[in-house]
Amino acid sequence: MHDKNTSLRELDKQSLIHPYTNLATHQQSGPLIIERGDGIHVIDENGKSYIEGLAGLWSTSLGFSEPELAAAAARQFEKLPAYHSFNGMATRPMIELADRLKDMVPISDGRVFFANSGSEINDTVVKLIWYANNILGCPEKKRIITRERSYHGVTVATASMTGLTACHDGFDLPLDRFLKCMCPDYYREGLPGESEEQFSERCADDLRTLIEREGANTIAAFYADPVIAGGGVVPPPAGYFERVQKILRENHILFVADEVICGFGRTGRVFACDTYDLRPDVITVAKALSSAYLPISAAVVAPAIWEPLITGSERYGPFAHGFTYSGHPVSAAVALRTLEIYEERSIFQHVQSVAAHFAKRIDSFAGHPMVGDVRRIGLLGGIEFSPNAATKAQFDKSLGVGAFCSQQCRNHGLIVRNIGDIVAFCPPLIISELEIDQMFRRFETALAETWEMVRANA
């Protein structure tokens, strides 16, 4: 029990292990303690208000004070606060949510499995695919291909799939069975004089070569986040997925679309699969499924995967995978109400209507002397810093340009996320044009201060 005179900040340092945090420096700096939310804003313990420019963790689509979601949770808490879905048990919210999801995705006759986070659901899909291939008599078909800089989670399996070395260093990862092809970052990886289409062809050749080297008969699935968000906001270059999907079909490799970040309007369509004309065998979702108000995630899988699961029960007995909270009734009720709000308030159409203004404002930074590239789609954007946009040079890592800018943003009431020297924007979907202006004005001030720091250290 803590001393009553111990501050909350000190109690945090004495009690918590924070995820994705430099635990050494945190012992000195302590936490930023958020007390409440109001629309796209969060307010700290001292009453300071911040525009949440990353919607929490790319997730709080309806902002931080939606009363309808609180009411949906309260109603379900009163009716049935908890129950499971093992042994054929079910609740009304879980069934209705699954039915609604399967009708939203570009997968015919899909079935839905629930978990609690993006990591859990992506991990689950790997197991489902391995299990299905065993049933189908393809025990050697187990390898999973992902892209460098992709992010799919932090379980042992999904961290192995993730193409970010920070998720591997010190963890004895990645495991075998997980392969990487090149990141389709046209700005960073494109060659001088190479068009986007030519670059996409080179990316496709890299994938094709990997499949030929490993053997298509050993590769179960290709996993892709349609826009690589956690690796620096990298939309696909022109013609990329058209080529990739053709290769996958030719080699009988399943395509899994990780829509954990992009799903439910982020790109201006219901799914990024709609934006980029993708036809996956599996779609995974989380985050905006419930506006992150309660933990819930889901996978919608095609018959090629769920039908063998039924055969598997005939061979092995009960399907032995699942979580205590799979399809939790309160989480499902909140998710269902979230999807209803998207439709009732035309949220996806709103994203389309403000996306042009978002694009105009973020594009205005393209000519800044320390900006190398600006990337965006819908209400998702990234600004990559470079001392020379033409040569694509990178700043000395010791300067910590991205981290410095992110901190200056926070000082001015804007929370963003830096991924190295890339600053990411992913505001709540309810943001207005006026709030977009406010967000980028605060960033502009922070950018000017960052530029001063860079010049002072030149």
CSV table of C-alpha atoms in Angstrom, one decimal, residues 37-276:
chain,number,residue,atom,x,y,z
A,37,GLY,CA,-11.5,13.4,-22.7
A,38,ASP,CA,-13.6,15.8,-24.8
A,39,GLY,CA,-14.2,15.1,-28.4
A,40,ILE,CA,-10.8,15.0,-30.2
A,41,HIS,CA,-9.1,16.4,-27.1
A,42,VAL,CA,-7.7,14.8,-23.9
A,43,ILE,CA,-7.0,16.7,-20.7
A,44,ASP,CA,-4.2,16.0,-18.3
A,45,GLU,CA,-4.2,16.1,-14.5
A,46,ASN,CA,-3.3,19.8,-14.6
A,47,GLY,CA,-6.1,20.7,-16.9
A,48,LYS,CA,-4.0,21.2,-20.0
A,49,SER,CA,-5.9,20.2,-23.2
A,50,TYR,CA,-4.3,18.3,-26.1
A,51,ILE,CA,-5.5,17.5,-29.6
A,52,GLU,CA,-5.0,13.8,-29.8
A,53,GLY,CA,-3.5,13.7,-33.3
A,54,LEU,CA,-3.1,9.9,-33.3
A,55,ALA,CA,-6.5,9.1,-31.9
A,56,GLY,CA,-4.8,7.4,-28.9
A,57,LEU,CA,-3.1,4.5,-30.7
A,58,TRP,CA,-4.6,4.9,-34.2
A,59,SER,CA,-7.8,3.8,-32.6
A,60,THR,CA,-10.3,6.2,-30.9
A,61,SER,CA,-12.3,7.0,-34.0
A,62,LEU,CA,-15.3,8.6,-32.3
A,63,GLY,CA,-13.3,10.8,-30.0
A,64,PHE,CA,-12.9,10.6,-26.2
A,65,SER,CA,-16.4,11.5,-25.0
A,66,GLU,CA,-19.0,9.6,-27.0
A,67,PRO,CA,-22.0,9.2,-24.6
A,68,GLU,CA,-23.8,6.6,-26.8
A,69,LEU,CA,-20.9,4.1,-26.3
A,70,ALA,CA,-20.9,4.7,-22.5
A,71,ALA,CA,-24.7,4.1,-22.5
A,72,ALA,CA,-24.4,0.9,-24.6
A,73,ALA,CA,-21.9,-0.4,-22.1
A,74,ALA,CA,-24.1,0.5,-19.2
A,75,ARG,CA,-27.1,-1.2,-20.6
A,76,GLN,CA,-25.2,-4.4,-21.3
A,77,PHE,CA,-23.5,-4.3,-17.9
A,78,GLU,CA,-26.9,-4.2,-16.3
A,79,LYS,CA,-28.3,-7.0,-18.5
A,80,LEU,CA,-25.4,-9.4,-18.6
A,81,PRO,CA,-22.0,-8.0,-17.6
A,82,ALA,CA,-19.9,-11.1,-18.6
A,83,TYR,CA,-20.1,-14.4,-20.3
A,84,HIS,CA,-18.0,-16.7,-22.5
A,85,SER,CA,-18.4,-18.3,-25.9
A,86,PHE,CA,-16.8,-21.7,-25.2
A,87,ASN,CA,-18.7,-25.0,-25.7
A,88,GLY,CA,-21.2,-23.4,-28.1
A,89,MET,CA,-22.3,-20.7,-25.7
A,90,ALA,CA,-23.3,-17.3,-27.1
A,91,THR,CA,-24.8,-13.9,-26.3
A,92,ARG,CA,-27.0,-11.7,-28.4
A,93,PRO,CA,-24.4,-8.9,-28.9
A,94,MET,CA,-21.8,-11.3,-30.1
A,95,ILE,CA,-24.1,-12.9,-32.6
A,96,GLU,CA,-25.4,-9.6,-33.9
A,97,LEU,CA,-21.9,-8.1,-34.2
A,98,ALA,CA,-20.6,-11.1,-36.1
A,99,ASP,CA,-23.5,-11.0,-38.5
A,100,ARG,CA,-23.0,-7.3,-39.2
A,101,LEU,CA,-19.2,-7.7,-39.7
A,102,LYS,CA,-19.5,-10.5,-42.2
A,103,ASP,CA,-21.8,-8.4,-44.3
A,104,MET,CA,-19.4,-5.4,-44.3
A,105,VAL,CA,-16.3,-7.1,-45.5
A,106,PRO,CA,-15.3,-7.9,-49.1
A,107,ILE,CA,-15.3,-11.7,-48.3
A,108,SER,CA,-18.1,-13.9,-49.4
A,109,ASP,CA,-19.7,-16.3,-46.9
A,110,GLY,CA,-17.2,-15.4,-44.2
A,111,ARG,CA,-17.2,-16.5,-40.5
A,112,VAL,CA,-16.1,-14.4,-37.6
A,113,PHE,CA,-13.8,-15.2,-34.7
A,114,PHE,CA,-13.4,-12.7,-31.8
A,115,ALA,CA,-10.4,-11.8,-29.6
A,116,ASN,CA,-9.4,-8.8,-27.6
A,117,SER,CA,-6.6,-7.0,-29.5
A,118,GLY,CA,-4.9,-6.8,-32.9
A,119,SER,CA,-2.0,-8.9,-31.7
A,120,GLU,CA,-4.3,-11.6,-30.5
A,121,ILE,CA,-6.4,-11.8,-33.6
A,122,ASN,CA,-3.5,-11.8,-36.0
A,123,ASP,CA,-1.9,-14.5,-33.9
A,124,THR,CA,-5.2,-16.4,-34.0
A,125,VAL,CA,-5.3,-16.2,-37.8
A,126,VAL,CA,-1.8,-17.8,-38.1
A,127,LYS,CA,-3.1,-20.7,-36.0
A,128,LEU,CA,-6.3,-21.0,-38.0
A,129,ILE,CA,-4.3,-21.2,-41.2
A,130,TRP,CA,-1.8,-23.7,-39.9
A,131,TYR,CA,-4.7,-25.9,-38.5
A,132,ALA,CA,-6.6,-25.7,-41.8
A,133,ASN,CA,-3.5,-26.7,-43.8
A,134,ASN,CA,-3.0,-29.7,-41.6
A,135,ILE,CA,-6.6,-30.8,-42.2
A,136,LEU,CA,-6.2,-30.2,-45.9
A,137,GLY,CA,-3.2,-32.5,-46.1
A,138,CYS,CA,-0.6,-29.7,-46.5
A,139,PRO,CA,1.5,-30.0,-43.3
A,140,GLU,CA,4.5,-28.4,-45.0
A,141,LYS,CA,2.5,-25.2,-46.0
A,142,LYS,CA,3.2,-23.2,-42.9
A,143,ARG,CA,5.5,-20.2,-43.7
A,144,ILE,CA,4.1,-16.7,-43.4
A,145,ILE,CA,5.3,-13.8,-45.5
A,146,THR,CA,5.1,-10.2,-44.3
A,147,ARG,CA,6.9,-6.9,-45.3
A,148,GLU,CA,9.8,-5.1,-43.8
A,149,ARG,CA,8.5,-2.3,-41.5
A,150,SER,CA,5.1,-3.8,-41.2
A,151,TYR,CA,3.4,-4.1,-37.8
A,152,HIS,CA,1.1,-7.0,-36.9
A,153,GLY,CA,1.5,-7.3,-33.1
A,154,VAL,CA,3.7,-8.3,-30.2
A,155,THR,CA,2.9,-11.9,-29.3
A,156,VAL,CA,5.6,-14.3,-30.1
A,157,ALA,CA,4.1,-15.1,-33.5
A,158,THR,CA,3.0,-11.6,-34.4
A,159,ALA,CA,6.2,-9.9,-33.3
A,160,SER,CA,7.9,-12.4,-35.6
A,161,MET,CA,5.7,-11.3,-38.4
A,162,THR,CA,6.3,-7.6,-37.6
A,163,GLY,CA,9.0,-6.1,-39.7
A,164,LEU,CA,10.4,-3.7,-37.1
A,165,THR,CA,13.7,-4.7,-35.4
A,166,ALA,CA,12.6,-3.0,-32.1
A,167,CYS,CA,10.1,-5.8,-31.7
A,168,HIS,CA,12.8,-8.5,-32.1
A,169,ASP,CA,15.9,-7.1,-30.3
A,170,GLY,CA,16.4,-8.8,-27.0
A,171,PHE,CA,13.4,-11.1,-27.4
A,172,ASP,CA,15.1,-13.9,-29.4
A,173,LEU,CA,12.8,-13.1,-32.3
A,174,PRO,CA,11.8,-13.6,-35.1
A,175,LEU,CA,11.0,-17.3,-35.1
A,176,ASP,CA,11.4,-19.6,-38.1
A,177,ARG,CA,8.5,-19.9,-40.5
A,178,PHE,CA,8.2,-16.1,-40.8
A,179,LEU,CA,9.7,-14.5,-43.9
A,180,LYS,CA,10.1,-10.9,-45.0
A,181,CYS,CA,9.9,-9.2,-48.4
A,182,MET,CA,10.8,-5.6,-49.1
A,183,CYS,CA,8.9,-2.6,-47.8
A,184,PRO,CA,7.0,-0.8,-50.7
A,185,ASP,CA,8.2,2.6,-49.6
A,186,TYR,CA,8.6,4.4,-52.9
A,187,TYR,CA,10.3,7.5,-51.3
A,188,ARG,CA,12.9,5.6,-49.3
A,189,GLU,CA,13.4,2.5,-51.5
A,190,GLY,CA,12.7,3.9,-55.0
A,191,LEU,CA,15.7,4.2,-57.3
A,192,PRO,CA,16.6,7.4,-59.2
A,193,GLY,CA,14.4,7.7,-62.3
A,194,GLU,CA,12.3,4.8,-61.3
A,195,SER,CA,8.5,5.4,-61.6
A,196,GLU,CA,6.0,4.1,-59.0
A,197,GLU,CA,4.8,1.4,-61.4
A,198,GLN,CA,8.4,0.3,-62.0
A,199,PHE,CA,9.1,0.3,-58.3
A,200,SER,CA,5.9,-1.8,-57.7
A,201,GLU,CA,7.2,-4.3,-60.3
A,202,ARG,CA,10.5,-4.5,-58.5
A,203,CYS,CA,8.7,-5.1,-55.2
A,204,ALA,CA,6.6,-7.8,-56.9
A,205,ASP,CA,9.8,-9.4,-58.3
A,206,ASP,CA,11.2,-9.5,-54.8
A,207,LEU,CA,8.1,-11.3,-53.5
A,208,ARG,CA,8.2,-13.7,-56.5
A,209,THR,CA,11.9,-14.5,-55.9
A,210,LEU,CA,11.2,-15.2,-52.2
A,211,ILE,CA,8.4,-17.6,-53.1
A,212,GLU,CA,10.5,-19.4,-55.7
A,213,ARG,CA,13.4,-19.7,-53.3
A,214,GLU,CA,11.4,-21.1,-50.4
A,215,GLY,CA,8.9,-23.0,-52.5
A,216,ALA,CA,5.2,-22.1,-52.9
A,217,ASN,CA,4.2,-25.4,-51.4
A,218,THR,CA,5.8,-24.2,-48.0
A,219,ILE,CA,4.1,-20.8,-47.9
A,220,ALA,CA,0.7,-20.6,-46.3
A,221,ALA,CA,-0.1,-16.9,-46.4
A,222,PHE,CA,1.0,-13.3,-47.2
A,223,TYR,CA,0.1,-10.9,-44.5
A,224,ALA,CA,-0.2,-7.1,-45.3
A,225,ASP,CA,-1.5,-4.0,-43.6
A,226,PRO,CA,-2.8,-2.1,-46.7
A,227,VAL,CA,-1.1,1.1,-45.5
A,228,ILE,CA,2.0,0.4,-43.4
A,229,ALA,CA,1.1,2.7,-40.5
A,230,GLY,CA,3.3,1.7,-37.6
A,231,GLY,CA,6.3,1.5,-39.9
A,232,GLY,CA,6.0,5.2,-41.0
A,233,VAL,CA,2.7,5.7,-42.8
A,234,VAL,CA,3.5,4.0,-46.2
A,235,PRO,CA,0.6,3.9,-48.6
A,236,PRO,CA,1.1,1.3,-51.4
A,237,PRO,CA,2.6,2.6,-54.6
A,238,ALA,CA,0.7,2.5,-57.8
A,239,GLY,CA,0.1,-1.0,-59.1
A,240,TYR,CA,1.6,-2.7,-56.1
A,241,PHE,CA,-1.3,-4.7,-54.8
A,242,GLU,CA,-2.5,-5.6,-58.3
A,243,ARG,CA,0.8,-7.3,-58.9
A,244,VAL,CA,1.0,-8.9,-55.4
A,245,GLN,CA,-2.5,-10.4,-55.5
A,246,LYS,CA,-1.8,-11.9,-59.0
A,247,ILE,CA,1.4,-13.6,-57.6
A,248,LEU,CA,-0.5,-14.9,-54.6
A,249,ARG,CA,-3.3,-16.4,-56.8
A,250,GLU,CA,-0.8,-18.0,-59.1
A,251,ASN,CA,1.0,-19.7,-56.2
A,252,HIS,CA,-2.1,-20.6,-54.1
A,253,ILE,CA,-1.1,-18.5,-51.2
A,254,LEU,CA,-3.7,-17.0,-48.9
A,255,PHE,CA,-3.9,-13.2,-48.5
A,256,VAL,CA,-4.6,-11.8,-45.1
A,257,ALA,CA,-5.4,-8.1,-44.9
A,258,ASP,CA,-4.5,-6.6,-41.5
A,259,GLU,CA,-7.1,-3.8,-41.2
A,260,VAL,CA,-6.5,-3.2,-37.5
A,261,ILE,CA,-5.5,0.4,-38.1
A,262,CYS,CA,-7.1,1.2,-41.5
A,263,GLY,CA,-10.5,-0.5,-40.9
A,264,PHE,CA,-13.7,1.4,-40.5
A,265,GLY,CA,-13.2,4.6,-42.4
A,266,ARG,CA,-9.6,5.6,-41.9
A,267,THR,CA,-8.8,5.8,-45.6
A,268,GLY,CA,-12.2,7.2,-46.5
A,269,ARG,CA,-13.9,3.9,-47.4
A,270,VAL,CA,-15.2,1.3,-44.9
A,271,PHE,CA,-12.0,-0.7,-45.3
A,272,ALA,CA,-8.7,0.0,-47.0
A,273,CYS,CA,-9.4,-3.1,-49.0
A,274,ASP,CA,-12.2,-1.1,-50.6
A,275,THR,CA,-9.8,1.8,-51.2
A,276,TYR,CA,-7.2,-0.3,-52.9
